[in-house]
Amino acid sequence: MSLNIDKIVAAIPSAGPEKRRQMRANARTWLETGTDAQKQAAQTLLTALDGQEAQEREALIGELRGMDVSERVVRAFTAQKMAETEARLIQALLDHPGSTSSALSKAMGWEAQSWHLHFGTMCFNRSTYLWPAPESERRDGAFYSGILADFDDASSTFTMKADVAAAFAKLGLRPKHAAR
């Protein structure tokens, strides 16, 4: 198999996420099973992909640095559209502020701490836009749910941060009932 690695590398900036994932997968295969030339080309490709993605990440961080939290939330959920389940996660918290993860899970028709797991994953998946995640006080690592929601340790309850709720209102998500 003959590779023109320069053409492949030149295509990286215009390649979408799926195309880049495929490029990485191909490069990993070449590293494992390819000829010496393919292994060298694979390493060149992986280095170029890493460099391009680092450059794009730095440009995005520079752009986001000037935005407040509300603007970053709108940007995050505009750049990476929310799935129906994600909209329901957000809506559950907007409709039931001051609720436990179990109560929010129940509002979703789920059990146990499912809401918290999915909400945290949603925040993690957009952490490039929403940073920084606060450190968890209960375990090692970041508390991704804490990017968008306040957590009351004493009552183990979640409430959407006011500026985040305002951002979601701009995206069409508002509490279904007024607070009493």
Short mmCIF file of N, CA and C in Angstrom, two decimals:
data_model
loop_
_atom_site.label_atom_id
_atom_site.label_comp_id
_atom_site.label_asym_id
_atom_site.label_seq_id
_atom_site.Cartn_x
_atom_site.Cartn_y
_atom_site.Cartn_z
N MET A 1 0.85 -1.17 0.00
CA MET A 1 0.00 0.00 0.00
C MET A 1 0.89 1.23 0.00
N SER A 2 0.64 2.12 -0.89
CA SER A 2 1.42 3.34 -0.99
C SER A 2 0.63 4.48 -0.35
N LEU A 3 1.30 5.24 0.47
CA LEU A 3 0.65 6.35 1.16
C LEU A 3 1.25 7.67 0.71
N ASN A 4 0.41 8.64 0.44
CA ASN A 4 0.89 9.99 0.23
C ASN A 4 0.51 10.76 1.49
N ILE A 5 1.36 10.65 2.49
CA ILE A 5 1.05 11.19 3.80
C ILE A 5 0.90 12.71 3.77
N ASP A 6 1.62 13.38 2.87
CA ASP A 6 1.51 14.84 2.79
C ASP A 6 0.10 15.27 2.42
N LYS A 7 -0.53 14.56 1.49
CA LYS A 7 -1.91 14.89 1.10
C LYS A 7 -2.88 14.64 2.26
N ILE A 8 -2.66 13.55 2.97
CA ILE A 8 -3.53 13.22 4.10
C ILE A 8 -3.38 14.28 5.20
N VAL A 9 -2.15 14.64 5.51
CA VAL A 9 -1.90 15.67 6.53
C VAL A 9 -2.50 17.00 6.10
N ALA A 10 -2.37 17.35 4.84
CA ALA A 10 -2.93 18.61 4.33
C ALA A 10 -4.45 18.65 4.45
N ALA A 11 -5.09 17.49 4.47
CA ALA A 11 -6.56 17.43 4.57
C ALA A 11 -7.07 17.54 6.00
N ILE A 12 -6.19 17.47 6.98
CA ILE A 12 -6.63 17.48 8.38
C ILE A 12 -7.44 18.72 8.76
N PRO A 13 -7.00 19.94 8.43
CA PRO A 13 -7.77 21.11 8.88
C PRO A 13 -9.23 21.12 8.42
N SER A 14 -9.50 20.58 7.26
CA SER A 14 -10.88 20.59 6.75
C SER A 14 -11.65 19.32 7.09
N ALA A 15 -10.99 18.36 7.71
CA ALA A 15 -11.65 17.10 8.07
C ALA A 15 -12.52 17.29 9.30
N GLY A 16 -13.70 16.74 9.26
CA GLY A 16 -14.61 16.78 10.40
C GLY A 16 -14.21 15.77 11.46
N PRO A 17 -14.91 15.78 12.59
CA PRO A 17 -14.58 14.86 13.69
C PRO A 17 -14.60 13.39 13.29
N GLU A 18 -15.58 12.97 12.53
CA GLU A 18 -15.67 11.56 12.15
C GLU A 18 -14.51 11.17 11.23
N LYS A 19 -14.18 12.04 10.29
CA LYS A 19 -13.06 11.78 9.38
C LYS A 19 -11.75 11.69 10.18
N ARG A 20 -11.59 12.59 11.16
CA ARG A 20 -10.37 12.55 11.97
C ARG A 20 -10.30 11.28 12.82
N ARG A 21 -11.44 10.84 13.34
CA ARG A 21 -11.46 9.57 14.09
C ARG A 21 -11.01 8.42 13.19
N GLN A 22 -11.47 8.45 11.94
CA GLN A 22 -11.09 7.40 11.00
C GLN A 22 -9.60 7.48 10.67
N MET A 23 -9.09 8.71 10.51
CA MET A 23 -7.65 8.88 10.26
C MET A 23 -6.84 8.28 11.42
N ARG A 24 -7.26 8.57 12.65
CA ARG A 24 -6.57 8.04 13.83
C ARG A 24 -6.61 6.51 13.86
N ALA A 25 -7.80 5.97 13.59
CA ALA A 25 -7.95 4.51 13.60
C ALA A 25 -7.04 3.87 12.56
N ASN A 26 -7.01 4.45 11.37
CA ASN A 26 -6.13 3.92 10.32
C ASN A 26 -4.67 4.00 10.73
N ALA A 27 -4.29 5.14 11.33
CA ALA A 27 -2.90 5.31 11.75
C ALA A 27 -2.52 4.28 12.82
N ARG A 28 -3.43 4.03 13.74
CA ARG A 28 -3.14 3.03 14.79
C ARG A 28 -2.98 1.63 14.18
N THR A 29 -3.80 1.34 13.19
CA THR A 29 -3.67 0.04 12.51
C THR A 29 -2.32 -0.05 11.81
N TRP A 30 -1.92 1.02 11.13
CA TRP A 30 -0.62 1.03 10.45
C TRP A 30 0.52 0.86 11.45
N LEU A 31 0.39 1.50 12.63
CA LEU A 31 1.43 1.36 13.65
C LEU A 31 1.58 -0.09 14.11
N GLU A 32 0.47 -0.79 14.18
CA GLU A 32 0.50 -2.17 14.68
C GLU A 32 0.88 -3.18 13.61
N THR A 33 0.40 -2.98 12.39
CA THR A 33 0.54 -4.04 11.38
C THR A 33 1.23 -3.60 10.10
N GLY A 34 1.59 -2.34 10.00
CA GLY A 34 2.12 -1.83 8.75
C GLY A 34 3.59 -2.10 8.53
N THR A 35 4.00 -1.76 7.33
CA THR A 35 5.42 -1.82 6.98
C THR A 35 6.13 -0.69 7.71
N ASP A 36 7.44 -0.66 7.63
CA ASP A 36 8.19 0.42 8.27
C ASP A 36 7.75 1.78 7.72
N ALA A 37 7.54 1.86 6.41
CA ALA A 37 7.11 3.13 5.79
C ALA A 37 5.72 3.52 6.30
N GLN A 38 4.83 2.55 6.43
CA GLN A 38 3.48 2.84 6.92
C GLN A 38 3.52 3.27 8.39
N LYS A 39 4.39 2.64 9.16
CA LYS A 39 4.52 3.02 10.57
C LYS A 39 5.03 4.45 10.71
N GLN A 40 5.97 4.81 9.87
CA GLN A 40 6.51 6.17 9.89
C GLN A 40 5.42 7.16 9.46
N ALA A 41 4.68 6.82 8.41
CA ALA A 41 3.58 7.68 7.95
C ALA A 41 2.51 7.80 9.03
N ALA A 42 2.22 6.71 9.71
CA ALA A 42 1.21 6.72 10.77
C ALA A 42 1.63 7.67 11.89
N GLN A 43 2.90 7.61 12.28
CA GLN A 43 3.38 8.50 13.34
C GLN A 43 3.31 9.95 12.90
N THR A 44 3.65 10.22 11.65
CA THR A 44 3.55 11.57 11.10
C THR A 44 2.10 12.05 11.16
N LEU A 45 1.18 11.20 10.78
CA LEU A 45 -0.25 11.55 10.79
C LEU A 45 -0.74 11.81 12.21
N LEU A 46 -0.40 10.94 13.15
CA LEU A 46 -0.85 11.14 14.53
C LEU A 46 -0.28 12.43 15.12
N THR A 47 0.97 12.72 14.83
CA THR A 47 1.59 13.96 15.31
C THR A 47 0.88 15.17 14.71
N ALA A 48 0.57 15.11 13.42
CA ALA A 48 -0.13 16.21 12.76
C ALA A 48 -1.55 16.38 13.31
N LEU A 49 -2.25 15.28 13.54
CA LEU A 49 -3.60 15.36 14.13
C LEU A 49 -3.55 15.98 15.51
N ASP A 50 -2.61 15.53 16.34
CA ASP A 50 -2.47 16.09 17.68
C ASP A 50 -2.16 17.58 17.63
N GLY A 51 -1.27 17.97 16.73
CA GLY A 51 -0.91 19.38 16.59
C GLY A 51 -2.08 20.24 16.15
N GLN A 52 -2.83 19.77 15.16
CA GLN A 52 -3.98 20.52 14.66
C GLN A 52 -5.03 20.68 15.76
N GLU A 53 -5.30 19.59 16.48
CA GLU A 53 -6.32 19.64 17.52
C GLU A 53 -5.89 20.52 18.68
N ALA A 54 -4.61 20.53 19.02
CA ALA A 54 -4.10 21.40 20.08
C ALA A 54 -4.23 22.87 19.66
N GLN A 55 -3.91 23.15 18.40
CA GLN A 55 -4.02 24.51 17.88
C GLN A 55 -5.48 24.97 17.91
N GLU A 56 -6.40 24.11 17.49
CA GLU A 56 -7.83 24.45 17.50
C GLU A 56 -8.34 24.65 18.92
N ARG A 57 -7.88 23.79 19.85
CA ARG A 57 -8.30 23.90 21.24
C ARG A 57 -7.82 25.23 21.84
N GLU A 58 -6.58 25.61 21.56
CA GLU A 58 -6.05 26.88 22.07
C GLU A 58 -6.82 28.07 21.50
N ALA A 59 -7.16 28.01 20.21
CA ALA A 59 -7.94 29.09 19.59
C ALA A 59 -9.31 29.19 20.24
N LEU A 60 -9.94 28.06 20.49
CA LEU A 60 -11.26 28.05 21.13
C LEU A 60 -11.17 28.60 22.55
N ILE A 61 -10.17 28.18 23.30
CA ILE A 61 -10.01 28.67 24.67
C ILE A 61 -9.80 30.17 24.67
N GLY A 62 -9.01 30.68 23.73
CA GLY A 62 -8.82 32.12 23.61
C GLY A 62 -10.13 32.84 23.33
N GLU A 63 -10.94 32.27 22.48
CA GLU A 63 -12.25 32.86 22.17
C GLU A 63 -13.17 32.81 23.38
N LEU A 64 -13.19 31.70 24.07
CA LEU A 64 -14.09 31.52 25.22
C LEU A 64 -13.65 32.33 26.44
N ARG A 65 -12.37 32.60 26.53
CA ARG A 65 -11.83 33.31 27.69
C ARG A 65 -12.53 34.65 27.90
N GLY A 66 -12.95 35.30 26.84
CA GLY A 66 -13.62 36.59 26.96
C GLY A 66 -15.11 36.50 27.22
N MET A 67 -15.65 35.31 27.33
CA MET A 67 -17.09 35.13 27.53
C MET A 67 -17.42 34.86 28.99
N ASP A 68 -18.60 35.31 29.41
CA ASP A 68 -19.06 34.94 30.75
C ASP A 68 -19.68 33.55 30.69
N VAL A 69 -20.04 33.02 31.85
CA VAL A 69 -20.55 31.64 31.94
C VAL A 69 -21.77 31.45 31.05
N SER A 70 -22.70 32.39 31.10
CA SER A 70 -23.93 32.28 30.31
C SER A 70 -23.63 32.17 28.82
N GLU A 71 -22.71 33.00 28.35
CA GLU A 71 -22.34 32.96 26.93
C GLU A 71 -21.68 31.63 26.56
N ARG A 72 -20.84 31.11 27.48
CA ARG A 72 -20.18 29.82 27.21
C ARG A 72 -21.18 28.68 27.17
N VAL A 73 -22.21 28.74 28.03
CA VAL A 73 -23.24 27.69 28.04
C VAL A 73 -23.99 27.71 26.72
N VAL A 74 -24.39 28.90 26.27
CA VAL A 74 -25.10 29.00 24.99
C VAL A 74 -24.21 28.47 23.88
N ARG A 75 -22.95 28.85 23.88
CA ARG A 75 -22.01 28.39 22.85
C ARG A 75 -21.85 26.87 22.89
N ALA A 76 -21.71 26.31 24.09
CA ALA A 76 -21.52 24.86 24.23
C ALA A 76 -22.70 24.08 23.69
N PHE A 77 -23.91 24.55 23.99
CA PHE A 77 -25.09 23.79 23.58
C PHE A 77 -25.57 24.18 22.18
N THR A 78 -24.92 25.16 21.58
CA THR A 78 -25.16 25.48 20.18
C THR A 78 -24.16 24.71 19.31
N ALA A 79 -22.91 24.69 19.74
CA ALA A 79 -21.87 23.97 18.99
C ALA A 79 -22.10 22.47 19.03
N GLN A 80 -22.52 21.97 20.16
CA GLN A 80 -22.79 20.54 20.32
C GLN A 80 -24.25 20.44 20.77
N LYS A 81 -25.12 20.30 19.80
CA LYS A 81 -26.57 20.29 20.07
C LYS A 81 -26.91 19.28 21.16
N MET A 82 -27.86 19.68 22.01
CA MET A 82 -28.25 18.76 23.07
C MET A 82 -29.20 17.70 22.54
N ALA A 83 -28.99 16.50 23.00
CA ALA A 83 -29.87 15.38 22.66
C ALA A 83 -31.16 15.53 23.47
N GLU A 84 -32.18 14.81 23.06
CA GLU A 84 -33.47 14.87 23.75
C GLU A 84 -33.32 14.53 25.23
N THR A 85 -32.55 13.51 25.53
CA THR A 85 -32.35 13.13 26.93
C THR A 85 -31.65 14.24 27.70
N GLU A 86 -30.70 14.92 27.07
CA GLU A 86 -30.01 16.03 27.73
C GLU A 86 -30.97 17.17 28.02
N ALA A 87 -31.85 17.48 27.08
CA ALA A 87 -32.85 18.52 27.33
C ALA A 87 -33.74 18.13 28.50
N ARG A 88 -34.09 16.86 28.60
CA ARG A 88 -34.91 16.37 29.72
C ARG A 88 -34.15 16.46 31.05
N LEU A 89 -32.84 16.19 31.03
CA LEU A 89 -32.02 16.31 32.24
C LEU A 89 -32.05 17.74 32.76
N ILE A 90 -31.84 18.67 31.84
CA ILE A 90 -31.84 20.09 32.19
C ILE A 90 -33.21 20.51 32.68
N GLN A 91 -34.24 20.10 31.95
CA GLN A 91 -35.62 20.46 32.31
C GLN A 91 -35.98 19.92 33.69
N ALA A 92 -35.56 18.71 34.00
CA ALA A 92 -35.85 18.13 35.32
C ALA A 92 -35.28 19.01 36.43
N LEU A 93 -34.05 19.50 36.27
CA LEU A 93 -33.45 20.35 37.29
C LEU A 93 -34.12 21.71 37.34
N LEU A 94 -34.47 22.27 36.18
CA LEU A 94 -35.17 23.56 36.16
C LEU A 94 -36.53 23.45 36.85
N ASP A 95 -37.21 22.33 36.67
CA ASP A 95 -38.55 22.13 37.24
C ASP A 95 -38.52 21.70 38.70
N HIS A 96 -37.39 21.16 39.14
CA HIS A 96 -37.31 20.62 40.51
C HIS A 96 -36.04 21.11 41.21
N PRO A 97 -35.87 22.44 41.36
CA PRO A 97 -34.66 22.93 42.03
C PRO A 97 -34.65 22.46 43.49
N GLY A 98 -33.46 22.27 44.00
CA GLY A 98 -33.34 21.83 45.39
C GLY A 98 -33.69 20.38 45.59
N SER A 99 -33.57 19.57 44.56
CA SER A 99 -33.90 18.14 44.64
C SER A 99 -32.64 17.29 44.70
N THR A 100 -32.79 16.12 45.28
CA THR A 100 -31.69 15.15 45.30
C THR A 100 -31.56 14.50 43.93
N SER A 101 -30.43 13.86 43.72
CA SER A 101 -30.23 13.12 42.47
C SER A 101 -31.29 12.04 42.32
N SER A 102 -31.64 11.38 43.41
CA SER A 102 -32.68 10.34 43.35
C SER A 102 -34.02 10.91 42.93
N ALA A 103 -34.38 12.09 43.48
CA ALA A 103 -35.65 12.72 43.11
C ALA A 103 -35.63 13.16 41.65
N LEU A 104 -34.50 13.67 41.19
CA LEU A 104 -34.38 14.09 39.79
C LEU A 104 -34.43 12.87 38.87
N SER A 105 -33.81 11.78 39.30
CA SER A 105 -33.89 10.53 38.53
C SER A 105 -35.33 10.07 38.43
N LYS A 106 -36.06 10.14 39.53
CA LYS A 106 -37.47 9.74 39.54
C LYS A 106 -38.28 10.63 38.60
N ALA A 107 -37.98 11.92 38.58
CA ALA A 107 -38.68 12.84 37.67
C ALA A 107 -38.44 12.47 36.21
N MET A 108 -37.32 11.81 35.94
CA MET A 108 -36.98 11.35 34.59
C MET A 108 -37.56 9.97 34.29
N GLY A 109 -38.13 9.33 35.32
CA GLY A 109 -38.62 7.97 35.16
C GLY A 109 -37.52 6.94 35.36
N TRP A 110 -36.45 7.34 35.99
CA TRP A 110 -35.30 6.48 36.23
C TRP A 110 -35.21 6.13 37.70
N GLU A 111 -34.19 5.36 38.06
CA GLU A 111 -33.96 4.96 39.44
C GLU A 111 -32.59 5.44 39.91
N ALA A 112 -32.43 5.39 41.23
CA ALA A 112 -31.17 5.65 41.92
C ALA A 112 -30.57 7.00 41.54
N GLN A 113 -29.28 7.02 41.23
CA GLN A 113 -28.55 8.26 40.95
C GLN A 113 -28.34 8.47 39.45
N SER A 114 -29.19 7.91 38.64
CA SER A 114 -29.03 7.97 37.18
C SER A 114 -28.97 9.40 36.67
N TRP A 115 -29.79 10.29 37.22
CA TRP A 115 -29.80 11.68 36.76
C TRP A 115 -28.40 12.28 36.89
N HIS A 116 -27.79 12.12 38.06
CA HIS A 116 -26.49 12.71 38.34
C HIS A 116 -25.43 12.19 37.37
N LEU A 117 -25.44 10.90 37.11
CA LEU A 117 -24.49 10.29 36.17
C LEU A 117 -24.63 10.91 34.79
N HIS A 118 -25.85 10.99 34.29
CA HIS A 118 -26.08 11.51 32.94
C HIS A 118 -25.82 13.02 32.87
N PHE A 119 -26.20 13.76 33.90
CA PHE A 119 -25.97 15.20 33.92
C PHE A 119 -24.47 15.48 33.94
N GLY A 120 -23.73 14.75 34.77
CA GLY A 120 -22.28 14.92 34.83
C GLY A 120 -21.61 14.58 33.51
N THR A 121 -22.08 13.53 32.86
CA THR A 121 -21.54 13.14 31.55
C THR A 121 -21.80 14.23 30.52
N MET A 122 -23.01 14.80 30.55
CA MET A 122 -23.34 15.89 29.62
C MET A 122 -22.39 17.07 29.83
N CYS A 123 -22.11 17.40 31.09
CA CYS A 123 -21.18 18.50 31.39
C CYS A 123 -19.76 18.15 30.94
N PHE A 124 -19.33 16.93 31.23
CA PHE A 124 -18.00 16.48 30.82
C PHE A 124 -17.84 16.57 29.31
N ASN A 125 -18.86 16.13 28.57
CA ASN A 125 -18.78 16.12 27.11
C ASN A 125 -18.65 17.52 26.52
N ARG A 126 -19.02 18.54 27.29
CA ARG A 126 -18.91 19.92 26.83
C ARG A 126 -17.90 20.72 27.65
N SER A 127 -17.06 20.02 28.38
CA SER A 127 -16.13 20.71 29.29
C SER A 127 -15.15 21.62 28.57
N THR A 128 -14.89 21.37 27.30
CA THR A 128 -14.02 22.27 26.53
C THR A 128 -14.61 23.67 26.51
N TYR A 129 -15.93 23.77 26.47
CA TYR A 129 -16.62 25.05 26.44
C TYR A 129 -16.95 25.58 27.83
N LEU A 130 -17.20 24.69 28.77
CA LEU A 130 -17.78 25.07 30.06
C LEU A 130 -16.79 25.21 31.20
N TRP A 131 -15.55 24.85 31.02
CA TRP A 131 -14.54 24.88 32.07
C TRP A 131 -14.68 26.06 32.99
N PRO A 132 -14.10 26.01 34.13
CA PRO A 132 -13.49 24.83 34.74
C PRO A 132 -14.49 24.07 35.60
N ALA A 133 -14.31 22.80 35.71
CA ALA A 133 -15.13 21.99 36.63
C ALA A 133 -14.50 22.10 38.01
N PRO A 134 -15.31 22.36 39.03
CA PRO A 134 -14.74 22.43 40.38
C PRO A 134 -14.25 21.05 40.82
N GLU A 135 -13.32 21.05 41.74
CA GLU A 135 -12.86 19.78 42.31
C GLU A 135 -13.94 19.22 43.21
N SER A 136 -14.09 17.93 43.18
CA SER A 136 -15.07 17.25 44.04
C SER A 136 -14.58 17.28 45.47
N GLU A 137 -15.50 17.51 46.39
CA GLU A 137 -15.15 17.47 47.81
C GLU A 137 -15.30 16.07 48.38
N ARG A 138 -15.92 15.16 47.62
CA ARG A 138 -16.20 13.81 48.12
C ARG A 138 -15.27 12.75 47.54
N ARG A 139 -14.62 13.03 46.42
CA ARG A 139 -13.75 12.04 45.79
C ARG A 139 -12.69 12.78 45.00
N ASP A 140 -11.67 12.05 44.57
CA ASP A 140 -10.63 12.65 43.74
C ASP A 140 -11.20 12.95 42.36
N GLY A 141 -10.85 14.09 41.82
CA GLY A 141 -11.27 14.43 40.46
C GLY A 141 -12.23 15.60 40.42
N ALA A 142 -12.61 15.93 39.21
CA ALA A 142 -13.49 17.07 38.97
C ALA A 142 -14.95 16.69 39.20
N PHE A 143 -15.74 17.67 39.61
CA PHE A 143 -17.18 17.51 39.82
C PHE A 143 -17.86 18.22 38.65
N TYR A 144 -18.04 17.49 37.54
CA TYR A 144 -18.54 18.09 36.30
C TYR A 144 -19.94 18.65 36.43
N SER A 145 -20.80 18.03 37.24
CA SER A 145 -22.15 18.57 37.43
C SER A 145 -22.09 19.97 38.03
N GLY A 146 -21.03 20.24 38.80
CA GLY A 146 -20.86 21.53 39.44
C GLY A 146 -20.57 22.67 38.48
N ILE A 147 -20.35 22.38 37.23
CA ILE A 147 -20.17 23.45 36.24
C ILE A 147 -21.49 24.18 36.04
N LEU A 148 -22.59 23.44 35.97
CA LEU A 148 -23.89 24.02 35.66
C LEU A 148 -24.81 24.12 36.87
N ALA A 149 -24.56 23.32 37.89
CA ALA A 149 -25.47 23.27 39.04
C ALA A 149 -24.72 23.46 40.35
N ASP A 150 -25.42 24.07 41.31
CA ASP A 150 -24.89 24.15 42.67
C ASP A 150 -25.33 22.90 43.41
N PHE A 151 -24.45 22.38 44.24
CA PHE A 151 -24.76 21.21 45.04
C PHE A 151 -24.68 21.60 46.50
N ASP A 152 -25.73 21.35 47.24
CA ASP A 152 -25.76 21.60 48.68
C ASP A 152 -25.34 20.32 49.38
N ASP A 153 -24.17 20.35 49.98
CA ASP A 153 -23.62 19.15 50.61
C ASP A 153 -24.46 18.69 51.79
N ALA A 154 -25.00 19.63 52.55
CA ALA A 154 -25.77 19.27 53.74
C ALA A 154 -27.05 18.49 53.40
N SER A 155 -27.73 18.91 52.33
CA SER A 155 -29.00 18.26 51.96
C SER A 155 -28.86 17.35 50.73
N SER A 156 -27.67 17.32 50.15
CA SER A 156 -27.41 16.53 48.93
C SER A 156 -28.38 16.88 47.80
N THR A 157 -28.59 18.18 47.61
CA THR A 157 -29.53 18.64 46.58
C THR A 157 -28.83 19.49 45.53
N PHE A 158 -29.44 19.51 44.35
CA PHE A 158 -28.93 20.26 43.21
C PHE A 158 -29.88 21.39 42.86
N THR A 159 -29.31 22.52 42.44
CA THR A 159 -30.07 23.65 41.92
C THR A 159 -29.29 24.23 40.75
N MET A 160 -29.97 24.54 39.66
CA MET A 160 -29.31 25.14 38.50
C MET A 160 -28.77 26.51 38.90
N LYS A 161 -27.54 26.81 38.51
CA LYS A 161 -26.98 28.13 38.77
C LYS A 161 -27.79 29.17 38.00
N ALA A 162 -27.97 30.34 38.59
CA ALA A 162 -28.84 31.37 38.00
C ALA A 162 -28.38 31.78 36.60
N ASP A 163 -27.08 32.03 36.42
CA ASP A 163 -26.60 32.45 35.10
C ASP A 163 -26.74 31.33 34.07
N VAL A 164 -26.66 30.09 34.52
CA VAL A 164 -26.84 28.94 33.64
C VAL A 164 -28.31 28.81 33.25
N ALA A 165 -29.20 29.00 34.22
CA ALA A 165 -30.65 28.97 33.93
C ALA A 165 -31.00 30.04 32.91
N ALA A 166 -30.38 31.22 33.03
CA ALA A 166 -30.63 32.29 32.06
C ALA A 166 -30.14 31.88 30.67
N ALA A 167 -29.02 31.20 30.60
CA ALA A 167 -28.51 30.72 29.31
C ALA A 167 -29.46 29.70 28.70
N PHE A 168 -29.95 28.78 29.51
CA PHE A 168 -30.88 27.78 28.99
C PHE A 168 -32.20 28.42 28.56
N ALA A 169 -32.60 29.50 29.22
CA ALA A 169 -33.80 30.22 28.79
C ALA A 169 -33.61 30.77 27.38
N LYS A 170 -32.40 31.24 27.08
CA LYS A 170 -32.10 31.72 25.72
C LYS A 170 -32.19 30.59 24.70
N LEU A 171 -31.98 29.36 25.17
CA LEU A 171 -32.06 28.18 24.30
C LEU A 171 -33.44 27.54 24.33
N GLY A 172 -34.39 28.20 25.02
CA GLY A 172 -35.78 27.73 25.03
C GLY A 172 -36.15 26.80 26.17
N LEU A 173 -35.26 26.61 27.13
CA LEU A 173 -35.57 25.75 28.29
C LEU A 173 -35.81 26.62 29.51
N ARG A 174 -37.04 26.58 30.02
CA ARG A 174 -37.42 27.36 31.20
C ARG A 174 -38.18 26.46 32.16
N PRO A 175 -38.20 26.82 33.44
CA PRO A 175 -39.03 26.03 34.37
C PRO A 175 -40.47 26.01 33.88
N LYS A 176 -41.10 24.85 33.98
CA LYS A 176 -42.49 24.73 33.51
C LYS A 176 -43.46 25.39 34.47
N HIS A 177 -43.06 25.58 35.71
CA HIS A 177 -43.92 26.24 36.69
C HIS A 177 -43.09 27.28 37.43
N ALA A 178 -43.73 28.38 37.79
CA ALA A 178 -43.02 29.45 38.49
C ALA A 178 -42.73 29.00 39.92
N ALA A 179 -41.60 29.45 40.43
CA ALA A 179 -41.26 29.13 41.82
C ALA A 179 -42.25 29.79 42.75
N ARG A 180 -42.60 29.12 43.81
CA ARG A 180 -43.58 29.65 44.77
C ARG A 180 -42.88 30.19 45.97
#
